[in-house]
């Protein structure tokens, strides 16, 4: 296939091109990843697919040289560098932005981009056929370089970014449309709005703090930065909305609104309408049906609504927020046109009350359950070691309530392998009836943290699951469970982790530790999974 012909445009004009209705298929927020790279001496190739815009930190240096927010290879390459990116979803590409921001004098002077379709197997195999999509273009320093292809490409799963002959590229955006791989079972309920199923935001009234397209991303994101958030509207009967073109025409049966990390700025109300239009953006005369009446949502949680008009077939949905605010995700569950509707109301999702989003661990949030072992929030600090240290006093309350001195101190180490189950499901909890127990990670900050799940004891002497709290403890925090507090056994994240542990034990199993089954709760860990 001949290389695509294209035109270069100013970044400011992108909004008026088809790229505005595309998603960045290479973006790590939708699962894009770096498969292979010839060199990343100064800065890693993963920076190129970071959803956030590049940062400029003049004067910041690392041991290889100036800190750069992009992919930067070492000098004097006699040929050229390349980097293979696995797209988050397979799709057709309509254009690129090869962004060299803040690379001035060390930007890659030129780049080209190829594509291939390799849904399985080794994309580096020598027999893989690569097709040039973007011929070599010159790259001026520190700027966007937006190229709109004259026609969409065929479906690709990977792109190869060629960097001539070496240097830095801040970001590489591959604007395209997803080619969804739908379940073989036509009647399977899927999220028809999901970006991976081809859902796209085609219109939004206001996105001051975060783009509407974030609503359709995988997972629950890491913080309020990866949701859709409009600015404060200040009076009147204002509302903001996004229009989503569904990945396939179909019947909608349930809506899920996720307000995670929006705790004081979630919308007062939401409303959802739907229509059937053959336009990319429904025209002004489109007939909209209200499928979720004006409804309240709340802070930092998941909210589910059975939709009306399930018998109708729709192509677009319109989510309104009144008067304004922020939302993390919108899921619109349904079946594709022609499929058999499931029994309604459909309850195929984990019960919303049993889906939680783990919070960062703080002394205040954890106070009912135990202590956070760290230097901050400590009550008393004194000088120590002839002025060379500070002593943080009583950071944890150590309990030993064994009668007749039966409890013996056990200072031990738990060598924990990381969980492979994310999101994580809490199915059991344990407690130590007569002793506190603390854990302190011995990871020198090499891991990002671990999961802590706790609950208070109920009147039936079992965990009171209404008090279940889940936290992500950082690798510089220890945790101390007070005597009798129900907690999940240690759940290491990222890597194998050694935890120093201190507990009192008598050698009598039922006095040392009680383990009980609990109603399963699905815990989402922002930043640890999509
Ligand atoms: N990152 C960095 O320091 N790069 C420069 O040294 C260079 O252009 O090689």
Short mmCIF file of C-alpha atoms and ligand atoms in Angstrom, two decimals:
data_model
loop_
_atom_site.label_atom_id
_atom_site.label_comp_id
_atom_site.label_asym_id
_atom_site.label_seq_id
_atom_site.Cartn_x
_atom_site.Cartn_y
_atom_site.Cartn_z
CA UNK A 1 0.00 0.00 0.00
CA UNK A 2 1.46 3.39 -0.96
CA UNK A 3 2.36 5.56 2.02
CA UNK A 4 -0.48 7.81 3.00
CA UNK A 5 -0.56 11.32 1.65
CA UNK A 6 -1.19 13.85 4.36
CA UNK A 7 -1.21 17.52 5.19
CA UNK A 8 0.47 19.27 8.07
CA UNK A 9 -1.77 21.61 10.02
CA UNK A 10 -1.38 24.00 12.90
CA UNK A 11 -2.23 22.42 16.25
CA UNK A 12 -4.82 25.14 16.75
CA UNK A 13 -6.71 23.86 13.68
CA UNK A 14 -6.92 20.27 14.92
CA UNK A 15 -10.34 20.87 16.45
CA UNK A 16 -11.77 21.53 12.99
CA UNK A 17 -10.49 18.27 11.52
CA UNK A 18 -11.76 14.67 11.89
CA UNK A 19 -8.98 14.19 14.46
CA UNK A 20 -11.18 16.04 16.95
CA UNK A 21 -13.58 13.10 17.02
CA UNK A 22 -10.77 10.57 17.33
CA UNK A 23 -9.03 9.11 20.35
CA UNK A 24 -5.29 8.72 20.78
CA UNK A 25 -4.92 4.99 20.15
CA UNK A 26 -1.33 5.00 21.46
CA UNK A 27 -2.24 6.56 24.81
CA UNK A 28 -1.28 4.65 27.93
CA UNK A 29 -4.63 5.68 29.48
CA UNK A 30 -6.38 3.28 27.10
CA UNK A 31 -3.68 0.63 27.48
CA UNK A 32 -1.08 1.75 24.94
CA UNK A 33 2.37 0.39 25.78
CA UNK A 34 5.98 0.35 24.59
CA UNK A 35 6.95 -3.03 23.15
CA UNK A 36 10.53 -2.38 22.09
CA UNK A 37 12.93 0.53 21.62
CA UNK A 38 16.47 0.78 20.26
CA UNK A 39 17.65 3.32 22.81
CA UNK A 40 16.27 5.51 25.59
CA UNK A 41 19.48 6.67 27.20
CA UNK A 42 18.28 10.13 28.29
CA UNK A 43 14.54 9.54 28.75
CA UNK A 44 12.18 6.55 28.43
CA UNK A 45 9.95 5.93 25.45
CA UNK A 46 6.95 5.50 27.78
CA UNK A 47 6.88 9.28 28.15
CA UNK A 48 5.77 9.51 24.51
CA UNK A 49 2.40 7.89 25.30
CA UNK A 50 1.78 9.64 28.62
CA UNK A 51 -1.77 11.11 28.58
CA UNK A 52 -0.58 14.29 30.29
CA UNK A 53 1.00 17.06 28.21
CA UNK A 54 4.81 17.29 28.42
CA UNK A 55 6.36 19.12 31.37
CA UNK A 56 9.25 21.57 31.18
CA UNK A 57 11.67 21.48 34.11
CA UNK A 58 14.73 23.54 33.15
CA UNK A 59 17.60 23.08 35.58
CA UNK A 60 16.44 19.62 36.65
CA UNK A 61 19.12 17.03 35.99
CA UNK A 62 19.37 13.25 36.35
CA UNK A 63 22.53 11.18 36.23
CA UNK A 64 22.37 10.92 32.41
CA UNK A 65 21.87 14.64 31.80
CA UNK A 66 18.98 17.10 31.67
CA UNK A 67 15.65 15.61 32.77
CA UNK A 68 13.36 15.52 29.73
CA UNK A 69 9.67 14.63 29.54
CA UNK A 70 9.71 12.59 26.37
CA UNK A 71 11.64 9.81 24.63
CA UNK A 72 15.25 10.82 24.13
CA UNK A 73 18.02 8.68 22.71
CA UNK A 74 21.76 9.17 22.97
CA UNK A 75 23.76 11.11 20.42
CA UNK A 76 25.66 10.15 17.26
CA UNK A 77 23.47 7.31 15.99
CA UNK A 78 24.92 6.37 12.58
CA UNK A 79 21.51 5.10 11.40
CA UNK A 80 18.32 5.83 13.36
CA UNK A 81 16.37 4.85 16.45
CA UNK A 82 12.93 3.32 16.53
CA UNK A 83 10.26 2.46 19.06
CA UNK A 84 7.37 0.01 18.71
CA UNK A 85 4.14 1.07 20.41
CA UNK A 86 1.29 -1.38 21.01
CA UNK A 87 -1.95 0.56 20.51
CA UNK A 88 -4.42 0.47 23.41
CA UNK A 89 -7.05 -0.79 20.99
CA UNK A 90 -6.74 -1.91 17.40
CA UNK A 91 -7.98 0.75 15.06
CA UNK A 92 -7.69 2.89 11.97
CA UNK A 93 -5.41 5.92 12.17
CA UNK A 94 -6.46 9.31 10.80
CA UNK A 95 -3.50 11.42 11.88
CA UNK A 96 -0.59 12.04 14.24
CA UNK A 97 0.91 14.67 16.46
CA UNK A 98 4.68 14.15 16.79
CA UNK A 99 5.24 16.63 19.58
CA UNK A 100 8.77 17.89 20.31
CA UNK A 101 7.85 20.28 23.12
CA UNK A 102 10.80 21.44 25.26
CA UNK A 103 13.30 19.58 23.10
CA UNK A 104 15.33 22.48 21.71
CA UNK A 105 18.59 21.43 20.14
CA UNK A 106 18.09 17.82 21.19
CA UNK A 107 14.84 17.08 19.38
CA UNK A 108 14.78 14.35 16.77
CA UNK A 109 15.34 16.25 13.48
CA UNK A 110 12.99 13.96 11.58
CA UNK A 111 10.57 11.07 12.13
CA UNK A 112 8.41 8.64 10.20
CA UNK A 113 5.74 6.19 11.39
CA UNK A 114 4.80 2.71 10.19
CA UNK A 115 1.97 0.41 11.20
CA UNK A 116 1.21 -3.29 11.35
CA UNK A 117 -1.66 -5.60 12.34
CA UNK A 118 -0.32 -8.20 14.76
CA UNK A 119 -3.01 -9.10 17.28
CA UNK A 120 -0.97 -12.03 18.56
CA UNK A 121 2.53 -13.43 18.27
CA UNK A 122 5.79 -11.51 18.27
CA UNK A 123 5.47 -8.15 16.58
CA UNK A 124 9.28 -8.05 16.32
CA UNK A 125 9.34 -11.19 14.20
CA UNK A 126 11.29 -10.52 11.00
CA UNK A 127 8.32 -11.67 8.90
CA UNK A 128 6.01 -8.99 10.26
CA UNK A 129 4.90 -6.65 7.46
CA UNK A 130 5.21 -2.99 8.33
CA UNK A 131 3.50 -0.34 6.19
CA UNK A 132 4.67 3.25 6.10
CA UNK A 133 1.81 5.48 7.29
CA UNK A 134 3.62 8.80 7.74
CA UNK A 135 6.63 9.47 5.49
CA UNK A 136 9.68 11.13 7.03
CA UNK A 137 8.80 14.61 8.25
CA UNK A 138 11.13 17.25 9.63
CA UNK A 139 10.65 18.09 13.31
CA UNK A 140 11.34 21.66 14.37
CA UNK A 141 12.22 22.15 18.04
CA UNK A 142 9.63 22.39 20.78
CA UNK A 143 6.37 22.29 18.89
CA UNK A 144 3.38 20.20 17.87
CA UNK A 145 3.70 18.54 14.48
CA UNK A 146 0.17 17.58 13.47
CA UNK A 147 -0.33 15.56 10.29
CA UNK A 148 -3.80 14.67 8.99
CA UNK A 149 -3.86 11.69 6.64
CA UNK A 150 -5.91 12.08 3.49
CA UNK A 151 -7.68 8.83 4.32
CA UNK A 152 -7.91 6.51 7.34
CA UNK A 153 -5.43 3.67 7.35
CA UNK A 154 -6.30 0.01 7.50
CA UNK A 155 -6.64 -1.47 11.00
CA UNK A 156 -3.40 -1.58 12.94
CA UNK A 157 -2.46 -2.96 16.36
CA UNK A 158 1.05 -1.44 16.51
CA UNK A 159 2.93 1.56 15.22
CA UNK A 160 6.70 1.96 14.86
CA UNK A 161 8.03 5.47 15.42
CA UNK A 162 11.31 6.04 13.56
CA UNK A 163 13.55 8.76 15.01
CA UNK A 164 16.12 10.09 12.53
CA UNK A 165 18.93 9.81 13.50
CA UNK A 166 18.51 10.28 17.27
CA UNK A 167 17.19 12.76 19.82
CA UNK A 168 13.98 13.57 21.63
CA UNK A 169 10.23 13.29 20.93
CA UNK A 170 7.98 14.48 23.77
CA UNK A 171 4.70 12.86 22.77
CA UNK A 172 3.39 10.79 19.88
CA UNK A 173 -0.38 10.91 19.47
CA UNK A 174 -1.98 8.49 17.03
CA UNK A 175 -5.45 9.84 16.39
CA UNK A 176 -7.81 7.14 15.25
CA UNK A 177 -11.01 5.22 15.64
CA UNK A 178 -11.21 1.90 17.43
CA UNK A 179 -12.07 -1.19 15.42
CA UNK A 180 -13.90 -3.02 18.20
CA UNK A 181 -13.68 -6.74 18.65
CA UNK A 182 -17.20 -7.58 19.86
CA UNK A 183 -18.14 -10.78 21.70
CA UNK A 184 -19.21 -13.61 19.42
CA UNK A 185 -22.41 -13.94 21.46
CA UNK A 186 -24.51 -11.14 20.00
CA UNK A 187 -26.70 -11.04 23.10
CA UNK A 188 -23.82 -10.50 25.51
CA UNK A 189 -24.35 -7.33 27.51
CA UNK A 190 -21.49 -4.91 26.87
CA UNK A 191 -20.71 -1.28 27.56
CA UNK A 192 -21.71 0.28 24.25
CA UNK A 193 -20.16 3.63 25.24
CA UNK A 194 -16.74 2.16 26.12
CA UNK A 195 -13.84 3.49 24.06
CA UNK A 196 -12.64 -0.08 23.54
CA UNK A 197 -15.98 -0.89 21.96
CA UNK A 198 -15.69 2.08 19.64
CA UNK A 199 -17.61 4.56 21.79
CA UNK A 200 -16.56 8.16 21.17
CA UNK A 201 -17.46 11.55 22.58
CA UNK A 202 -18.52 13.56 19.53
CA UNK A 203 -19.66 16.73 21.25
CA UNK A 204 -19.15 18.40 24.64
CA UNK A 205 -20.29 21.77 25.91
CA UNK A 206 -17.45 22.47 28.35
CA UNK A 207 -14.40 20.59 29.57
CA UNK A 208 -12.37 23.18 31.46
CA UNK A 209 -10.69 20.76 33.89
CA UNK A 210 -10.82 17.47 32.01
CA UNK A 211 -11.98 16.27 28.58
CA UNK A 212 -15.30 14.56 28.05
CA UNK A 213 -13.51 11.69 26.31
CA UNK A 214 -12.13 10.61 29.70
CA UNK A 215 -15.61 9.32 30.54
CA UNK A 216 -15.16 6.37 28.20
CA UNK A 217 -11.65 5.29 29.22
CA UNK A 218 -10.93 1.93 30.81
CA UNK A 219 -10.78 1.50 34.57
CA UNK A 220 -11.47 4.14 37.17
CA UNK A 221 -8.47 6.34 36.71
CA UNK A 222 -6.08 7.56 39.36
CA UNK A 223 -7.51 10.92 40.51
CA UNK A 224 -9.80 13.78 39.52
CA UNK A 225 -7.45 14.65 36.68
CA UNK A 226 -8.64 11.78 34.51
CA UNK A 227 -12.34 12.45 34.48
CA UNK A 228 -14.58 14.97 32.73
CA UNK A 229 -14.96 18.18 34.71
CA UNK A 230 -16.61 21.41 33.64
CA UNK A 231 -16.02 24.78 35.27
CA UNK A 232 -18.42 26.29 37.82
CA UNK A 233 -21.37 27.76 35.94
CA UNK A 234 -22.37 30.39 38.51
CA UNK A 235 -26.14 30.70 38.40
CA UNK A 236 -29.03 30.28 35.98
CA UNK A 237 -30.40 26.90 34.93
CA UNK A 238 -27.10 25.93 33.39
CA UNK A 239 -26.20 22.39 32.39
CA UNK A 240 -23.26 20.84 30.57
CA UNK A 241 -23.45 17.74 28.41
CA UNK A 242 -21.48 15.29 26.34
CA UNK A 243 -22.83 13.39 23.35
CA UNK A 244 -21.46 9.89 22.95
CA UNK A 245 -21.60 8.01 19.69
CA UNK A 246 -22.06 4.37 20.75
CA UNK A 247 -19.61 1.80 19.46
CA UNK A 248 -22.55 -0.02 17.91
CA UNK A 249 -26.23 0.66 17.42
CA UNK A 250 -28.09 -1.08 20.20
CA UNK A 251 -30.48 -1.26 23.14
CA UNK A 252 -29.45 0.44 26.39
CA UNK A 253 -30.49 -1.22 29.66
CA UNK A 254 -28.35 0.17 32.48
CA UNK A 255 -26.21 3.23 33.10
CA UNK A 256 -23.27 3.43 35.51
CA UNK A 257 -21.99 6.80 36.69
CA UNK A 258 -18.63 6.88 38.46
CA UNK A 259 -17.85 9.96 40.57
CA UNK A 260 -14.63 8.55 42.05
CA UNK A 261 -12.34 11.33 43.30
CA UNK A 262 -15.07 13.93 42.77
CA UNK A 263 -15.93 14.56 46.41
CA UNK A 264 -17.09 18.18 46.53
CA UNK A 265 -17.49 18.85 42.81
CA UNK A 266 -19.69 16.00 41.58
CA UNK A 267 -22.82 17.14 39.69
CA UNK A 268 -25.96 18.00 41.63
CA UNK A 269 -27.95 15.92 39.16
CA UNK A 270 -27.47 13.92 35.97
CA UNK A 271 -29.81 13.07 33.11
CA UNK A 272 -29.30 10.73 30.16
CA UNK A 273 -31.07 10.87 26.80
CA UNK A 274 -30.60 8.77 23.69
CA UNK A 275 -31.35 9.03 20.00
CA UNK A 276 -30.98 7.14 16.74
CA UNK A 277 -29.10 9.18 14.15
CA UNK A 278 -27.06 8.37 11.07
CA UNK A 279 -24.94 11.49 11.64
CA UNK A 280 -21.67 11.50 13.54
CA UNK A 281 -23.14 14.36 15.57
CA UNK A 282 -26.96 14.18 15.69
CA UNK A 283 -28.56 17.18 14.02
CA UNK A 284 -30.64 19.75 15.88
CA UNK A 285 -33.85 17.99 14.84
CA UNK A 286 -32.80 14.65 16.35
CA UNK A 287 -35.47 13.09 18.58
CA UNK A 288 -34.00 12.49 22.02
CA UNK A 289 -35.64 10.07 24.48
CA UNK A 290 -34.97 10.46 28.20
CA UNK A 291 -33.66 7.10 29.34
CA UNK A 292 -32.56 8.24 32.84
CA UNK A 293 -34.62 11.01 34.39
CA UNK A 294 -32.91 13.78 36.36
CA UNK A 295 -31.28 11.89 39.23
CA UNK A 296 -28.91 12.67 42.03
CA UNK A 297 -25.44 11.22 42.32
CA UNK A 298 -23.04 11.57 45.23
CA UNK A 299 -19.35 11.89 46.03
CA UNK A 300 -16.64 9.42 45.13
CA UNK A 301 -18.77 6.45 44.27
CA UNK A 302 -20.60 4.36 41.71
CA UNK A 303 -24.23 5.00 40.83
CA UNK A 304 -26.43 2.73 38.74
CA UNK A 305 -29.65 3.51 36.89
CA UNK A 306 -31.96 1.19 34.99
CA UNK A 307 -32.79 2.89 31.72
CA UNK A 308 -36.16 3.28 30.10
CA UNK A 309 -36.94 2.69 26.38
CA UNK A 310 -34.83 -0.48 26.38
CA UNK A 311 -36.87 -1.72 23.44
CA UNK A 312 -35.65 1.10 21.26
CA UNK A 313 -32.42 1.07 19.25
CA UNK A 314 -30.06 4.00 19.74
CA UNK A 315 -26.83 5.25 18.18
CA UNK A 316 -26.04 8.13 20.54
CA UNK A 317 -26.47 9.02 24.20
CA UNK A 318 -26.41 12.47 25.77
CA UNK A 319 -25.26 12.75 29.39
CA UNK A 320 -26.21 16.04 31.01
CA UNK A 321 -24.79 17.26 34.31
CA UNK A 322 -26.74 19.87 36.19
CA UNK A 323 -25.60 22.51 36.70
CA UNK A 324 -21.94 21.47 36.28
CA UNK A 325 -19.26 19.35 37.94
CA UNK A 326 -17.04 16.35 37.45
CA UNK A 327 -17.54 12.67 36.63
CA UNK A 328 -14.94 9.94 36.19
CA UNK A 329 -16.64 7.41 33.95
CA UNK A 330 -19.90 6.74 32.07
CA UNK A 331 -20.84 3.15 31.26
CA UNK A 332 -23.90 2.38 29.12
CA UNK A 333 -24.64 -1.32 29.24
CA UNK A 334 -26.75 -2.88 26.55
CA UNK A 335 -26.92 -5.28 23.64
CA UNK A 336 -26.34 -4.68 19.97
CA UNK A 337 -29.18 -4.26 17.50
CA UNK A 338 -30.83 -7.54 16.69
CA UNK A 339 -29.81 -9.23 19.93
CA UNK A 340 -32.21 -10.67 22.48
CA UNK A 341 -32.69 -8.38 25.45
CA UNK A 342 -31.84 -9.95 28.84
CA UNK A 343 -34.43 -10.14 31.60
CA UNK A 344 -34.92 -6.60 32.91
CA UNK A 345 -34.00 -5.02 35.21
CA UNK A 346 -30.56 -6.39 34.42
CA UNK A 347 -28.36 -7.06 37.43
CA UNK A 348 -25.30 -8.43 35.73
CA UNK A 349 -22.92 -6.14 37.55
CA UNK A 350 -21.29 -6.61 40.92
CA UNK A 351 -23.65 -5.10 43.46
CA UNK A 352 -22.68 -1.41 43.59
CA UNK A 353 -22.55 -1.54 47.37
CA UNK A 354 -19.80 -4.12 47.03
CA UNK A 355 -17.58 -2.12 44.70
CA UNK A 356 -15.16 0.22 46.41
CA UNK A 357 -12.36 2.52 45.40
CA UNK A 358 -9.35 2.33 47.70
CA UNK A 359 -8.34 5.64 49.26
CA UNK A 360 -4.86 6.92 50.06
CA UNK A 361 -4.11 5.94 53.67
CA UNK A 362 -4.02 8.78 56.19
CA UNK A 363 -3.85 8.86 59.98
CA UNK A 364 -7.27 10.52 60.21
CA UNK A 365 -9.02 8.11 57.85
CA UNK A 366 -7.47 5.10 59.58
CA UNK A 367 -7.88 6.27 63.19
CA UNK A 368 -10.81 3.98 64.07
CA UNK A 369 -8.87 0.93 62.92
CA UNK A 370 -5.30 1.55 63.99
CA UNK A 371 -2.28 3.73 63.37
CA UNK A 372 -0.36 4.80 60.31
CA UNK A 373 3.36 4.49 61.02
CA UNK A 374 5.09 7.46 59.41
CA UNK A 375 6.82 10.65 60.44
CA UNK A 376 4.03 13.07 59.61
CA UNK A 377 1.01 13.66 61.90
CA UNK A 378 3.17 12.50 64.80
CA UNK A 379 2.16 14.02 68.13
CA UNK A 380 5.58 14.44 69.73
CA UNK A 381 8.96 14.95 68.08
CA UNK A 382 12.21 15.46 69.99
CA UNK A 383 15.81 15.94 68.99
CA UNK A 384 18.01 12.85 69.24
CA UNK A 385 21.47 11.42 68.59
CA UNK A 386 23.34 14.58 69.56
CA UNK A 387 21.23 16.66 67.18
CA UNK A 388 21.74 14.43 64.15
CA UNK A 389 18.24 12.93 64.25
CA UNK A 390 14.65 13.56 65.28
CA UNK A 391 12.67 11.07 67.32
CA UNK A 392 9.00 10.63 66.42
CA UNK A 393 7.33 9.32 69.55
CA UNK A 394 4.43 6.85 69.98
CA UNK A 395 3.55 6.50 66.30
CA UNK A 396 1.62 3.31 67.08
CA UNK A 397 -0.32 1.83 70.02
CA UNK A 398 1.07 -1.63 70.72
CA UNK A 399 -1.50 -3.85 72.51
CA UNK A 400 -0.93 -7.09 74.39
CA UNK A 401 -4.14 -8.16 76.13
CA UNK A 402 -3.31 -11.82 76.54
CA UNK A 403 -4.33 -12.94 80.04
CA UNK A 404 -1.70 -14.41 82.37
CA UNK A 405 1.14 -13.15 80.19
CA UNK A 406 0.42 -15.88 77.63
CA UNK A 407 1.24 -13.55 74.76
CA UNK A 408 4.87 -13.52 73.59
CA UNK A 409 6.31 -10.86 71.29
CA UNK A 410 7.09 -12.05 67.79
CA UNK A 411 9.16 -9.72 65.61
CA UNK A 412 8.98 -11.36 62.18
CA UNK A 413 9.12 -10.66 58.44
CA UNK A 414 6.35 -11.40 55.94
CA UNK A 415 7.81 -12.02 52.47
CA UNK A 416 4.77 -11.22 50.30
CA UNK A 417 4.41 -11.91 46.61
CA UNK A 418 2.33 -9.27 44.74
CA UNK A 419 -1.28 -9.98 43.95
CA UNK A 420 -2.10 -10.74 40.35
CA UNK A 421 -5.78 -10.01 40.90
CA UNK A 422 -6.63 -6.40 40.09
CA UNK A 423 -9.21 -5.10 40.89
CA UNK A 424 -8.87 -7.07 44.12
CA UNK A 425 -11.75 -8.94 45.75
CA UNK A 426 -11.88 -9.05 49.55
CA UNK A 427 -13.45 -12.40 50.52
CA UNK A 428 -11.88 -13.00 53.96
CA UNK A 429 -10.84 -10.93 56.95
CA UNK A 430 -8.78 -11.85 60.01
CA UNK A 431 -8.19 -10.45 63.49
CA UNK A 432 -5.89 -10.97 66.46
CA UNK A 433 -8.17 -11.13 69.51
CA UNK A 434 -5.52 -10.17 72.05
CA UNK A 435 -2.82 -8.28 70.21
CA UNK A 436 -2.11 -5.39 67.90
CA UNK A 437 -0.10 -6.19 64.79
CA UNK A 438 2.01 -3.83 62.74
CA UNK A 439 3.63 -4.11 59.34
CA UNK A 440 6.31 -1.85 57.94
CA UNK A 441 7.39 -2.31 54.28
CA UNK A 442 11.13 -2.85 53.83
CA UNK A 443 11.18 -1.75 50.19
CA UNK A 444 13.29 1.39 50.37
CA UNK A 445 10.53 3.11 48.36
CA UNK A 446 11.01 0.73 45.45
CA UNK A 447 7.33 -0.22 45.33
CA UNK A 448 4.34 2.09 45.06
CA UNK A 449 2.38 0.64 47.93
CA UNK A 450 0.11 -2.09 49.26
CA UNK A 451 -3.59 -2.66 49.88
CA UNK A 452 -5.07 -2.30 53.38
CA UNK A 453 -8.66 -3.44 54.05
CA UNK A 454 -10.17 -3.12 57.52
CA UNK A 455 -13.52 -3.44 59.30
CA UNK A 456 -14.74 -3.03 62.85
CA UNK A 457 -16.20 -5.87 64.88
CA UNK A 458 -19.96 -6.23 64.76
CA UNK A 459 -22.49 -7.11 67.45
CA UNK A 460 -22.40 -10.69 66.17
CA UNK A 461 -18.65 -10.76 66.79
CA UNK A 462 -18.10 -10.89 63.03
CA UNK A 463 -16.82 -8.10 60.77
CA UNK A 464 -19.33 -5.27 60.38
CA UNK A 465 -19.01 -4.89 56.60
CA UNK A 466 -20.72 -1.53 56.70
CA UNK A 467 -17.50 -0.28 58.30
CA UNK A 468 -15.26 -1.81 55.62
CA UNK A 469 -12.61 0.67 54.52
CA UNK A 470 -9.94 0.11 51.89
CA UNK A 471 -6.73 2.05 51.49
CA UNK A 472 -3.63 2.16 49.36
CA UNK A 473 -0.75 2.52 51.80
CA UNK A 474 2.38 4.02 50.29
CA UNK A 475 5.70 2.20 50.47
CA UNK A 476 6.86 4.70 53.09
CA UNK A 477 3.94 4.02 55.43
CA UNK A 478 3.64 1.26 58.00
CA UNK A 479 0.28 0.07 59.32
CA UNK A 480 -0.63 -0.96 62.87
CA UNK A 481 -3.89 -2.87 63.36
CA UNK A 482 -5.31 -2.39 66.83
CA UNK A 483 -6.21 -5.48 68.83
CA UNK A 484 -9.34 -7.16 67.47
CA UNK A 485 -9.67 -4.99 64.34
CA UNK A 486 -10.61 -7.07 61.33
CA UNK A 487 -8.20 -6.74 58.42
CA UNK A 488 -7.25 -8.48 55.21
CA UNK A 489 -3.94 -10.38 55.15
CA UNK A 490 -1.19 -8.29 53.55
CA UNK A 491 -1.74 -7.60 49.83
CA UNK A 492 1.49 -6.53 48.17
CA UNK A 493 1.17 -4.62 44.90
CA UNK A 494 3.67 -4.27 42.04
CA UNK A 495 6.52 -6.40 43.43
CA UNK A 496 7.41 -8.96 46.07
CA UNK A 497 7.61 -7.03 49.31
CA UNK A 498 9.16 -7.79 52.70
CA UNK A 499 7.20 -6.40 55.64
CA UNK A 500 8.69 -6.21 59.12
CA UNK A 501 5.92 -7.37 61.46
CA UNK A 502 5.41 -7.22 65.23
CA UNK A 503 2.64 -9.14 67.05
CA UNK A 504 2.09 -11.01 70.33
CA UNK A 505 1.24 -14.71 70.04
CA UNK A 506 0.45 -17.50 72.47
CA UNK A 507 0.70 -20.47 70.18
CA UNK A 508 -3.00 -21.19 70.68
CA UNK A 509 -4.41 -20.73 67.13
CA UNK A 510 -7.86 -19.44 68.03
CA UNK A 511 -6.32 -16.96 70.46
CA UNK A 512 -3.75 -15.76 67.98
CA UNK A 513 -5.79 -15.31 64.81
CA UNK A 514 -9.41 -15.71 63.67
CA UNK A 515 -10.14 -15.83 59.93
CA UNK A 516 -13.70 -15.51 58.56
CA UNK A 517 -15.32 -15.44 55.11
CA UNK A 518 -17.05 -12.17 54.24
CA UNK A 519 -19.41 -11.04 51.45
CA UNK A 520 -17.09 -10.40 48.46
CA UNK A 521 -16.20 -6.77 47.85
CA UNK A 522 -14.44 -5.64 44.66
CA UNK A 523 -11.75 -3.07 45.40
CA UNK A 524 -10.52 -0.78 42.64
CA UNK A 525 -7.01 0.54 43.14
CA UNK A 526 -6.55 3.80 41.24
CA UNK A 527 -3.24 3.90 39.43
CA UNK A 528 -2.63 0.16 39.72
CA UNK A 529 -4.90 -1.04 36.96
CA UNK A 530 -7.10 0.20 34.21
N1 LIG B 1 18.83 15.14 28.14
C1 LIG B 1 20.01 15.70 27.76
O1 LIG B 1 20.77 16.12 28.63
N2 LIG B 1 20.30 15.77 26.43
C2 LIG B 1 21.45 16.52 25.94
O2 LIG B 1 22.59 16.21 26.72
C3 LIG B 1 21.68 16.10 24.55
O3 LIG B 1 21.21 16.78 23.63
O4 LIG B 1 22.30 15.07 24.34
#
